């Protein structure tokens, strides 16, 4: 049971374009907690390599890129592109990259009074003791539709079918990884947003967190 003075970490995991980023940022705003989108870390590592003509499959080069990462790089618009998403999922398979990014994420998770962290392995690897864990998901078609609209809105020329293929490939790569398989933590609450509006998803997430917070504040209750 979490000691009373520990940080109230809200771990929001789930696959690409499941709505977890939107849910996480709304929760962070609601509670006034800092938020870390860990996908941006992997995206920035991927872009570092690509910008240096590096090989995404080269584990040593990828780890070096991760170790040299500066937080300002997360702000660059290029990390939000489709190319960065693809590069991220390729560098994320290297255990050295995950190890290099661990401390930064772990330090963020220990911040008091609390934080919101979104990713794939927050509830399982980065902050397994997090008192509030959500696993946000949606069908591949719904996720592809959301990601496609987002990318078109950013000015990228892509088709829905291309994005659906990306999502399926990404799920396969993210789910089949031994170092950090994208699995729901046993104590995470599943939130399927396929049939939900943003408002409904946020409302459901808020209720899950409120239940976890009440339990955290009253461990014996
Ligand atoms: O969530 P986002 O689409 O930005 O993540 C990009 C990629 O980064 C994911 O497909 C996944 O391969 C990787 N990732 C990860 N662990 C995290 C966050 C992202 O492996 N905690």
mmCIF file of C-alpha atoms and ligand atoms in Angstrom:
data_model
loop_
_atom_site.group_PDB
_atom_site.id
_atom_site.type_symbol
_atom_site.label_atom_id
_atom_site.label_comp_id
_atom_site.label_asym_id
_atom_site.label_seq_id
_atom_site.Cartn_x
_atom_site.Cartn_y
_atom_site.Cartn_z
ATOM 1 C CA UNK A 1 0.000 0.000 0.000
ATOM 2 C CA UNK A 2 1.378 3.449 -0.913
ATOM 3 C CA UNK A 3 2.607 5.545 1.998
ATOM 4 C CA UNK A 4 0.603 8.752 2.442
ATOM 5 C CA UNK A 5 3.488 11.047 1.446
ATOM 6 C CA UNK A 6 4.230 9.265 -1.844
ATOM 7 C CA UNK A 7 3.477 10.939 -5.141
ATOM 8 C CA UNK A 8 0.053 10.367 -6.643
ATOM 9 C CA UNK A 9 1.160 9.090 -10.043
ATOM 10 C CA UNK A 10 -1.508 8.698 -12.698
ATOM 11 C CA UNK A 11 -0.215 6.192 -15.266
ATOM 12 C CA UNK A 12 -2.030 6.323 -18.614
ATOM 13 C CA UNK A 13 -0.969 3.523 -20.950
ATOM 14 C CA UNK A 14 -2.359 2.256 -24.224
ATOM 15 C CA UNK A 15 -1.758 1.873 -27.958
ATOM 16 C CA UNK A 16 -1.165 4.625 -30.515
ATOM 17 C CA UNK A 17 -4.036 7.083 -31.020
ATOM 18 C CA UNK A 18 -6.234 5.440 -28.388
ATOM 19 C CA UNK A 19 -7.079 8.835 -26.881
ATOM 20 C CA UNK A 20 -4.652 8.395 -23.989
ATOM 21 C CA UNK A 21 -2.809 11.650 -24.732
ATOM 22 C CA UNK A 22 -6.002 13.700 -24.643
ATOM 23 C CA UNK A 23 -7.235 11.961 -21.495
ATOM 24 C CA UNK A 24 -3.822 12.412 -19.825
ATOM 25 C CA UNK A 25 -3.550 16.115 -20.594
ATOM 26 C CA UNK A 26 -7.102 16.778 -19.389
ATOM 27 C CA UNK A 27 -6.388 14.911 -16.144
ATOM 28 C CA UNK A 28 -3.151 16.875 -15.660
ATOM 29 C CA UNK A 29 -5.055 20.117 -16.074
ATOM 30 C CA UNK A 30 -7.789 19.020 -13.688
ATOM 31 C CA UNK A 31 -5.395 18.105 -10.877
ATOM 32 C CA UNK A 32 -2.755 20.755 -11.645
ATOM 33 C CA UNK A 33 -0.076 18.062 -12.091
ATOM 34 C CA UNK A 34 2.812 18.132 -14.561
ATOM 35 C CA UNK A 35 2.426 15.726 -17.455
ATOM 36 C CA UNK A 36 4.995 13.722 -19.402
ATOM 37 C CA UNK A 37 4.121 12.256 -22.808
ATOM 38 C CA UNK A 38 6.756 9.510 -22.981
ATOM 39 C CA UNK A 39 6.004 8.807 -26.651
ATOM 40 C CA UNK A 40 7.732 12.124 -27.372
ATOM 41 C CA UNK A 41 10.954 10.788 -25.839
ATOM 42 C CA UNK A 42 11.063 7.844 -28.241
ATOM 43 C CA UNK A 43 9.995 10.072 -31.135
ATOM 44 C CA UNK A 44 12.797 12.550 -30.380
ATOM 45 C CA UNK A 45 15.350 9.730 -30.214
ATOM 46 C CA UNK A 46 14.141 8.476 -33.608
ATOM 47 C CA UNK A 47 14.387 11.956 -35.141
ATOM 48 C CA UNK A 48 17.880 12.471 -33.693
ATOM 49 C CA UNK A 49 19.032 9.367 -35.511
ATOM 50 C CA UNK A 50 17.266 10.199 -38.769
ATOM 51 C CA UNK A 51 18.611 13.776 -38.755
ATOM 52 C CA UNK A 52 22.142 12.399 -38.343
ATOM 53 C CA UNK A 53 21.621 9.841 -41.137
ATOM 54 C CA UNK A 54 21.804 7.123 -38.495
ATOM 55 C CA UNK A 55 20.322 3.639 -38.673
ATOM 56 C CA UNK A 56 17.204 3.095 -36.545
ATOM 57 C CA UNK A 57 18.049 -0.600 -36.220
ATOM 58 C CA UNK A 58 21.549 0.097 -34.855
ATOM 59 C CA UNK A 59 21.103 -0.527 -31.108
ATOM 60 C CA UNK A 60 24.382 1.162 -30.108
ATOM 61 C CA UNK A 61 23.715 4.333 -32.106
ATOM 62 C CA UNK A 62 20.122 4.436 -30.869
ATOM 63 C CA UNK A 63 21.196 4.144 -27.251
ATOM 64 C CA UNK A 64 23.778 6.923 -27.733
ATOM 65 C CA UNK A 65 21.044 9.122 -29.227
ATOM 66 C CA UNK A 66 18.824 8.397 -26.212
ATOM 67 C CA UNK A 67 21.598 9.225 -23.737
ATOM 68 C CA UNK A 68 22.265 12.564 -25.434
ATOM 69 C CA UNK A 69 18.607 13.577 -25.576
ATOM 70 C CA UNK A 70 17.733 17.052 -24.321
ATOM 71 C CA UNK A 71 14.238 17.901 -23.160
ATOM 72 C CA UNK A 72 14.068 20.924 -25.489
ATOM 73 C CA UNK A 73 14.043 18.442 -28.383
ATOM 74 C CA UNK A 74 10.578 17.264 -27.309
ATOM 75 C CA UNK A 75 9.220 20.679 -28.300
ATOM 76 C CA UNK A 76 10.214 20.401 -31.955
ATOM 77 C CA UNK A 77 7.165 20.098 -34.253
ATOM 78 C CA UNK A 78 8.876 17.309 -36.238
ATOM 79 C CA UNK A 79 8.482 14.882 -33.306
ATOM 80 C CA UNK A 80 4.713 14.919 -33.920
ATOM 81 C CA UNK A 81 4.946 13.742 -37.532
ATOM 82 C CA UNK A 82 4.070 10.309 -38.893
ATOM 83 C CA UNK A 83 7.743 9.733 -39.709
ATOM 84 C CA UNK A 84 8.696 10.362 -36.061
ATOM 85 C CA UNK A 85 6.025 7.924 -34.840
ATOM 86 C CA UNK A 86 7.381 5.198 -37.081
ATOM 87 C CA UNK A 87 10.982 5.945 -36.082
ATOM 88 C CA UNK A 88 9.974 5.918 -32.395
ATOM 89 C CA UNK A 89 8.522 2.440 -32.551
ATOM 90 C CA UNK A 90 11.713 1.163 -34.202
ATOM 91 C CA UNK A 91 14.131 2.658 -31.674
ATOM 92 C CA UNK A 92 11.851 1.642 -28.796
ATOM 93 C CA UNK A 93 12.649 -2.045 -29.390
ATOM 94 C CA UNK A 94 16.258 -1.583 -28.225
ATOM 95 C CA UNK A 95 16.584 -2.373 -24.500
ATOM 96 C CA UNK A 96 19.498 0.120 -24.264
ATOM 97 C CA UNK A 97 17.227 2.934 -25.445
ATOM 98 C CA UNK A 98 14.576 2.030 -22.861
ATOM 99 C CA UNK A 99 17.223 1.850 -20.134
ATOM 100 C CA UNK A 100 18.654 5.241 -21.151
ATOM 101 C CA UNK A 101 15.212 6.856 -20.867
ATOM 102 C CA UNK A 102 14.266 5.126 -17.610
ATOM 103 C CA UNK A 103 15.716 7.562 -15.015
ATOM 104 C CA UNK A 104 14.170 10.609 -16.603
ATOM 105 C CA UNK A 105 10.727 8.998 -16.541
ATOM 106 C CA UNK A 106 11.203 7.546 -13.072
ATOM 107 C CA UNK A 107 12.289 10.932 -11.635
ATOM 108 C CA UNK A 108 9.194 12.491 -13.141
ATOM 109 C CA UNK A 109 7.042 9.792 -11.548
ATOM 110 C CA UNK A 110 8.485 10.521 -8.099
ATOM 111 C CA UNK A 111 7.515 14.203 -8.168
ATOM 112 C CA UNK A 112 5.211 15.224 -5.381
ATOM 113 C CA UNK A 113 2.376 15.852 -5.035
ATOM 114 C CA UNK A 114 1.737 13.947 -8.259
ATOM 115 C CA UNK A 115 2.103 13.656 -12.009
ATOM 116 C CA UNK A 116 0.424 12.264 -15.085
ATOM 117 C CA UNK A 117 2.568 10.076 -17.351
ATOM 118 C CA UNK A 118 1.361 8.602 -20.593
ATOM 119 C CA UNK A 119 3.001 5.820 -22.554
ATOM 120 C CA UNK A 120 3.081 2.074 -22.987
ATOM 121 C CA UNK A 121 4.867 0.714 -19.930
ATOM 122 C CA UNK A 122 4.263 3.299 -17.219
ATOM 123 C CA UNK A 123 2.040 1.100 -15.055
ATOM 124 C CA UNK A 124 4.201 -1.987 -15.581
ATOM 125 C CA UNK A 125 7.841 -0.780 -15.715
ATOM 126 C CA UNK A 126 8.287 2.927 -14.979
ATOM 127 C CA UNK A 127 5.917 3.329 -12.029
ATOM 128 C CA UNK A 128 4.475 -0.073 -11.108
ATOM 129 C CA UNK A 129 3.460 1.345 -7.716
ATOM 130 C CA UNK A 130 1.336 4.123 -9.302
ATOM 131 C CA UNK A 131 -1.905 4.395 -7.325
ATOM 132 C CA UNK A 132 -3.959 5.244 -10.424
ATOM 133 C CA UNK A 133 -3.526 3.242 -13.623
ATOM 134 C CA UNK A 134 -5.572 3.452 -16.781
ATOM 135 C CA UNK A 135 -5.200 1.384 -19.915
ATOM 136 C CA UNK A 136 -6.856 3.389 -22.680
ATOM 137 C CA UNK A 137 -7.708 1.583 -25.891
ATOM 138 C CA UNK A 138 -9.952 1.728 -28.979
ATOM 139 C CA UNK A 139 -10.426 -0.363 -32.098
ATOM 140 C CA UNK A 140 -7.689 -0.078 -34.778
ATOM 141 C CA UNK A 141 -10.171 1.550 -37.198
ATOM 142 C CA UNK A 142 -11.218 4.212 -34.709
ATOM 143 C CA UNK A 143 -7.602 4.917 -33.774
ATOM 144 C CA UNK A 144 -6.584 5.130 -37.443
ATOM 145 C CA UNK A 145 -9.409 7.565 -38.132
ATOM 146 C CA UNK A 146 -8.351 9.826 -35.248
ATOM 147 C CA UNK A 147 -4.670 9.750 -36.174
ATOM 148 C CA UNK A 148 -5.459 10.333 -39.860
ATOM 149 C CA UNK A 149 -7.552 13.436 -39.080
ATOM 150 C CA UNK A 150 -4.824 14.736 -36.784
ATOM 151 C CA UNK A 151 -2.095 14.289 -39.410
ATOM 152 C CA UNK A 152 -4.195 15.809 -42.198
ATOM 153 C CA UNK A 153 -4.850 18.738 -39.839
ATOM 154 C CA UNK A 154 -1.079 19.126 -39.493
ATOM 155 C CA UNK A 155 -0.826 19.307 -43.301
ATOM 156 C CA UNK A 156 0.462 15.758 -43.979
ATOM 157 C CA UNK A 157 -0.664 14.133 -47.251
ATOM 158 C CA UNK A 158 -1.710 10.649 -46.093
ATOM 159 C CA UNK A 159 -4.633 8.326 -46.720
ATOM 160 C CA UNK A 160 -6.749 6.561 -44.103
ATOM 161 C CA UNK A 161 -5.587 3.167 -45.398
ATOM 162 C CA UNK A 162 -1.938 4.103 -44.979
ATOM 163 C CA UNK A 163 -2.560 5.147 -41.399
ATOM 164 C CA UNK A 164 -4.565 2.002 -40.625
ATOM 165 C CA UNK A 165 -1.629 -0.054 -41.930
ATOM 166 C CA UNK A 166 0.757 2.019 -39.756
ATOM 167 C CA UNK A 167 -1.382 1.415 -36.678
ATOM 168 C CA UNK A 168 -1.524 -2.335 -37.253
ATOM 169 C CA UNK A 169 2.236 -2.497 -37.846
ATOM 170 C CA UNK A 170 2.884 -0.406 -34.747
ATOM 171 C CA UNK A 171 0.611 -2.585 -32.579
ATOM 172 C CA UNK A 172 2.472 -5.648 -33.741
ATOM 173 C CA UNK A 173 5.886 -4.111 -33.071
ATOM 174 C CA UNK A 174 4.905 -2.596 -29.700
ATOM 175 C CA UNK A 175 3.083 -5.704 -28.534
ATOM 176 C CA UNK A 176 5.698 -8.232 -29.558
ATOM 177 C CA UNK A 177 8.577 -6.733 -27.667
ATOM 178 C CA UNK A 178 10.245 -8.699 -24.912
ATOM 179 C CA UNK A 179 11.836 -5.709 -23.133
ATOM 180 C CA UNK A 180 8.595 -3.839 -22.524
ATOM 181 C CA UNK A 181 5.589 -5.573 -23.959
ATOM 182 C CA UNK A 182 2.583 -3.320 -24.203
ATOM 183 C CA UNK A 183 0.443 -5.122 -21.735
ATOM 184 C CA UNK A 184 -2.170 -3.849 -19.369
ATOM 185 C CA UNK A 185 -0.958 -3.899 -15.756
ATOM 186 C CA UNK A 186 -3.084 -6.313 -13.700
ATOM 187 C CA UNK A 187 -4.279 -3.423 -11.530
ATOM 188 C CA UNK A 188 -4.963 -1.000 -14.414
ATOM 189 C CA UNK A 189 -8.542 -0.126 -15.319
ATOM 190 C CA UNK A 190 -9.418 -0.679 -18.976
ATOM 191 C CA UNK A 191 -11.037 2.265 -20.755
ATOM 192 C CA UNK A 192 -12.228 1.506 -24.280
ATOM 193 C CA UNK A 193 -12.905 4.832 -25.998
ATOM 194 C CA UNK A 194 -14.081 3.376 -29.352
ATOM 195 C CA UNK A 195 -17.645 4.564 -28.859
ATOM 196 C CA UNK A 196 -16.889 7.616 -26.735
ATOM 197 C CA UNK A 197 -16.552 11.316 -27.395
ATOM 198 C CA UNK A 198 -13.573 13.104 -25.836
ATOM 199 C CA UNK A 199 -15.866 14.434 -23.116
ATOM 200 C CA UNK A 200 -17.194 10.949 -22.287
ATOM 201 C CA UNK A 201 -13.698 9.447 -22.231
ATOM 202 C CA UNK A 202 -12.428 12.193 -19.936
ATOM 203 C CA UNK A 203 -15.401 11.801 -17.641
ATOM 204 C CA UNK A 204 -14.875 8.037 -17.374
ATOM 205 C CA UNK A 205 -11.141 8.564 -16.749
ATOM 206 C CA UNK A 206 -11.844 11.131 -14.037
ATOM 207 C CA UNK A 207 -14.137 8.682 -12.239
ATOM 208 C CA UNK A 208 -11.476 5.956 -12.372
ATOM 209 C CA UNK A 209 -8.893 8.344 -10.914
ATOM 210 C CA UNK A 210 -11.275 9.579 -8.205
ATOM 211 C CA UNK A 211 -11.895 5.984 -7.093
ATOM 212 C CA UNK A 212 -8.137 5.354 -6.992
ATOM 213 C CA UNK A 213 -7.553 8.583 -5.098
ATOM 214 C CA UNK A 214 -10.131 7.711 -2.443
ATOM 215 C CA UNK A 215 -8.507 4.302 -1.969
ATOM 216 C CA UNK A 216 -5.037 5.876 -1.824
ATOM 217 C CA UNK A 217 -6.090 8.430 0.777
ATOM 218 C CA UNK A 218 -7.713 5.709 2.852
ATOM 219 C CA UNK A 219 -5.683 2.511 2.349
ATOM 220 C CA UNK A 220 -7.701 0.496 4.862
ATOM 221 C CA UNK A 221 -11.067 1.725 3.614
HETATM 222 O O1 LIG B 1 2.479 7.284 -28.167
HETATM 223 P P1 LIG B 1 3.278 7.578 -29.397
HETATM 224 O O2 LIG B 1 2.590 7.273 -30.676
HETATM 225 O O3 LIG B 1 3.845 8.973 -29.391
HETATM 226 O O4 LIG B 1 4.536 6.599 -29.282
HETATM 227 C C1 LIG B 1 5.423 6.396 -30.343
HETATM 228 C C2 LIG B 1 6.094 5.041 -30.188
HETATM 229 O O5 LIG B 1 7.029 5.122 -29.104
HETATM 230 C C3 LIG B 1 5.188 3.889 -29.830
HETATM 231 O O6 LIG B 1 4.640 3.271 -30.975
HETATM 232 C C4 LIG B 1 6.105 2.949 -29.069
HETATM 233 O O7 LIG B 1 6.812 2.113 -29.952
HETATM 234 C C5 LIG B 1 7.092 3.880 -28.414
HETATM 235 N N1 LIG B 1 6.825 4.083 -26.994
HETATM 236 C C6 LIG B 1 7.286 3.126 -26.096
HETATM 237 N N2 LIG B 1 7.110 3.303 -24.754
HETATM 238 C C7 LIG B 1 6.498 4.402 -24.290
HETATM 239 C C8 LIG B 1 5.993 5.386 -25.196
HETATM 240 C C9 LIG B 1 6.171 5.183 -26.555
HETATM 241 O O8 LIG B 1 7.847 2.111 -26.502
HETATM 242 N N3 LIG B 1 6.369 4.574 -22.968
#
